[in-house]
Coordinates of C-alpha atoms and ligand atoms in Angstrom, one line a residue:
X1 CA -75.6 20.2 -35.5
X2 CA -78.3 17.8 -34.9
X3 CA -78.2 14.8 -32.8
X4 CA -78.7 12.3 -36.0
X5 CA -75.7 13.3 -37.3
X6 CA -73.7 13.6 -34.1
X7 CA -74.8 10.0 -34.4
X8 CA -74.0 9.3 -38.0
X9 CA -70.3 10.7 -37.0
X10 CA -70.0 8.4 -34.2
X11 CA -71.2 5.1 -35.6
X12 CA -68.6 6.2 -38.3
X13 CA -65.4 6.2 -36.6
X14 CA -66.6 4.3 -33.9
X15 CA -67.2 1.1 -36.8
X16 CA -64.2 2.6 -38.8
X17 CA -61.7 1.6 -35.3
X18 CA -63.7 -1.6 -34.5
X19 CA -62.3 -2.8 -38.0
X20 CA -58.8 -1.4 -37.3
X21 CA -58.7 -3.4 -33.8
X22 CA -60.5 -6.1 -34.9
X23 CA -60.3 -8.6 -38.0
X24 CA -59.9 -7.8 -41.7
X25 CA -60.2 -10.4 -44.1
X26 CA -58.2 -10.8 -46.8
X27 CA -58.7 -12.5 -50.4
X28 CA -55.2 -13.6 -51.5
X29 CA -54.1 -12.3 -55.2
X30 CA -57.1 -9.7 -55.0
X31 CA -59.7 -10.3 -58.1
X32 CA -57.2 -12.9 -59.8
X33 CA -57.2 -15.2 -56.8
X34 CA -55.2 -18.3 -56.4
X35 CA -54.1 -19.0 -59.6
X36 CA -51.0 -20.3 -61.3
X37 CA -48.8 -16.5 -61.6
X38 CA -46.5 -15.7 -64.7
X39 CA -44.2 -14.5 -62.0
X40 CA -43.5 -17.0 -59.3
X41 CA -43.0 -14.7 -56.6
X42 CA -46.5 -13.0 -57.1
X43 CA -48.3 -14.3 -53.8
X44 CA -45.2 -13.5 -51.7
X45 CA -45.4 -10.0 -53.3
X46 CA -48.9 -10.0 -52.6
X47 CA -48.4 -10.5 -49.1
X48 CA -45.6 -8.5 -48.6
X49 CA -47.9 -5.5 -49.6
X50 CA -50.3 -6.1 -46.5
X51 CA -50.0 -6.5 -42.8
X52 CA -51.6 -9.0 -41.3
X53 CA -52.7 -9.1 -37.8
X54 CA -53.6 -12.2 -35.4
X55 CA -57.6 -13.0 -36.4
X56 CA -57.6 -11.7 -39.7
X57 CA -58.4 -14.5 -42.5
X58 CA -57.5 -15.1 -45.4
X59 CA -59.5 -15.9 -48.5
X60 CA -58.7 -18.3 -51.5
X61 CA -60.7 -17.9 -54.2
X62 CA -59.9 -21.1 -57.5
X63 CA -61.1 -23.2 -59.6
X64 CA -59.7 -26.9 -59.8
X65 CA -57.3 -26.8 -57.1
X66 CA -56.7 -26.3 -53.5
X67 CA -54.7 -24.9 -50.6
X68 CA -52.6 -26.6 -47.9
X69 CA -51.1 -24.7 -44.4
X70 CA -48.0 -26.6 -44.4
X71 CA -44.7 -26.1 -42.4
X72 CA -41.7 -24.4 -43.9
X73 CA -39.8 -27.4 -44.9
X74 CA -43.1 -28.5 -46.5
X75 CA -43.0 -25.2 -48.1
X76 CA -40.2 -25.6 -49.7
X77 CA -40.2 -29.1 -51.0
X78 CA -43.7 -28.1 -52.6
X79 CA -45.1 -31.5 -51.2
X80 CA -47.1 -32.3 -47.6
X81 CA -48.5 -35.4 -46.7
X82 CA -50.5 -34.2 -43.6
X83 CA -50.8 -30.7 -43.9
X84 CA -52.2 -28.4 -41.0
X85 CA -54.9 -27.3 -43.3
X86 CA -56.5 -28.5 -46.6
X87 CA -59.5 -27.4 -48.6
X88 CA -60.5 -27.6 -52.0
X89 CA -64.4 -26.5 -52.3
X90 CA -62.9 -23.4 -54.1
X91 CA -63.7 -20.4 -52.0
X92 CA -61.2 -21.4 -48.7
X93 CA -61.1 -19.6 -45.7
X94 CA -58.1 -19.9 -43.6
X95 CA -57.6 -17.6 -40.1
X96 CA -54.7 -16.4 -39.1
X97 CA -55.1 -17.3 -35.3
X98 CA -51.3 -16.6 -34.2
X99 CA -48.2 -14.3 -35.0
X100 CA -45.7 -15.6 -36.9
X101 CA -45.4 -17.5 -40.3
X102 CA -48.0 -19.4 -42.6
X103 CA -47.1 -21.2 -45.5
X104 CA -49.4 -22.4 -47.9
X105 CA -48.9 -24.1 -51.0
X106 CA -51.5 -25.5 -54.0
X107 CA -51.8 -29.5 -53.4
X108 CA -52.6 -30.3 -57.2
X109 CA -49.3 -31.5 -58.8
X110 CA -46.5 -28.8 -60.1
X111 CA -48.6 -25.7 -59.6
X112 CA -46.4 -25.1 -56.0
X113 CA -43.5 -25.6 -58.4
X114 CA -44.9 -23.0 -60.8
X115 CA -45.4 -20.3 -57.8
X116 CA -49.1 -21.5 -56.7
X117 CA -47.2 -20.4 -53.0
X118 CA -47.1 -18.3 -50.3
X119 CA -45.6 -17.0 -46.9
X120 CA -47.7 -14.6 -44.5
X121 CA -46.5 -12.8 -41.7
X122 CA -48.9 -11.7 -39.1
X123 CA -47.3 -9.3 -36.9
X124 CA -47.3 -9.6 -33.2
X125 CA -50.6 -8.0 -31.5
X126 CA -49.1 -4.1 -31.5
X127 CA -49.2 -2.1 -27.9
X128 CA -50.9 1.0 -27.7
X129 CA -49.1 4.0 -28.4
X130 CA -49.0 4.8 -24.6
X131 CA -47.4 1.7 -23.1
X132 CA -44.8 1.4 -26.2
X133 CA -42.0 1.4 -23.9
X134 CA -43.8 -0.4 -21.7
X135 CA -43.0 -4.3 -21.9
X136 CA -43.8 -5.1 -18.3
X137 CA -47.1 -5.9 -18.7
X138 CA -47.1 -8.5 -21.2
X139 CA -49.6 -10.0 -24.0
X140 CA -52.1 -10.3 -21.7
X141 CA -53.4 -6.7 -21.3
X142 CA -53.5 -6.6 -24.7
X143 CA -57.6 -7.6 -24.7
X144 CA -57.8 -5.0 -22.2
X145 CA -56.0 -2.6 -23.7
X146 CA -57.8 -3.0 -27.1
X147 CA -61.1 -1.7 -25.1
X148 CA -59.5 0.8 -23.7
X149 CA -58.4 2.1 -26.9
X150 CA -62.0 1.3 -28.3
X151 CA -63.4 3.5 -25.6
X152 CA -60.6 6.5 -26.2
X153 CA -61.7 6.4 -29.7
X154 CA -65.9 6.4 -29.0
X155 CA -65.0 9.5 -26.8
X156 CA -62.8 11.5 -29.1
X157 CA -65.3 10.9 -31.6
X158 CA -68.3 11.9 -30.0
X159 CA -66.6 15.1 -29.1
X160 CA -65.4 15.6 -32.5
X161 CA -69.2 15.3 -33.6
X162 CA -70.4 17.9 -31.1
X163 CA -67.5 20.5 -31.9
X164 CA -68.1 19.7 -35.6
Ligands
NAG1 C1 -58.7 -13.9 -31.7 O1 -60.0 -14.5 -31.6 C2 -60.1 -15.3 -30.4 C3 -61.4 -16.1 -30.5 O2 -62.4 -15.4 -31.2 C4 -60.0 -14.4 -29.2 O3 -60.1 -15.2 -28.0 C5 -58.7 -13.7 -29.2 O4 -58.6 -12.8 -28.1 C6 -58.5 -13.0 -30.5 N1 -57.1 -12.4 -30.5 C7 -56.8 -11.2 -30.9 C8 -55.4 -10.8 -30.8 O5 -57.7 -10.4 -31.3

């Protein structure tokens, strides 16, 4: 095989990983967006389907409204008066800069109420497979391991292009 396409292969699953490791981002509700749902458990649903990681963002796309980070309490009262995050300019982007929970709700009056929510998890960065039962070395290799599983990956593929 030729060069160009040992190439091609490599830029392929070498870009194909980088995604994997890196961010994703995310528009909530898919093409409907953030809109009022018939069912009021849509967003949660939504979510539910996906796995979130820490960096990833999330997109709201609307009309007329808005989207508030608020706490869990805030959450479920529907109401914030100083939420974490607000935007309204219709096209929000939020990032998902730790593990744990997010809640967002819709600031415009009774559309929280009528399901314009959500809760997203974003899972805990994820060891590689080779240090699984490894919890000695804490979060802070993860960087480092991230490259190392970058690396792996370039190799593998680059012999997987020459064998092909
Ligand atoms: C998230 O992004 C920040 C800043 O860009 C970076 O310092 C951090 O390492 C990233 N975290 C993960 C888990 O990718």
């Amino acid at each position: 095989m030729t060069s160009s396409k040992a190439f091609l292969y490599l830029v392929f699953f070498s870009s194909f990983h980088f995604f994997t490791v890196f961010s994703t981002q995310f528009t909530v509700g898919g093409e409907k967006g953030w809109i009022i749902p018939k069912d009021d458990q849509l967003y949660n649903e939504w979510a539910a389907k996906n796995r979130f990681k820490v960096n990833d963002t999330l997109t709201f796309a609307y009309k007329k409204d808005s989207v508030l980070a608020v706490t869990q309490e805030e959450y479920e009262k529907c109401k914030s008066v100083h939420p974490i995050y607000f935007s309204n300019n219709g096209k929000s982007e939020f990032k998902l800069d730790r593990p744990g929970l997010f809640y967002f709700i819709s600031g415009v009056s009774g559309h929280c109420e009528r399901g314009l929510k959500m809760i997203v998890k974003v899972l805990e960065p994820a060891s590689p497979p080779n240090q699984v039962a490894d919890h000695t070395t804490g979060p802070s290799t993860s960087g480092a391991a991230q490259l190392i599983n970058v690396v792996g990956v370039l190799v593998v593929s680059l012999f997987g292009a020459i064998f092909i």
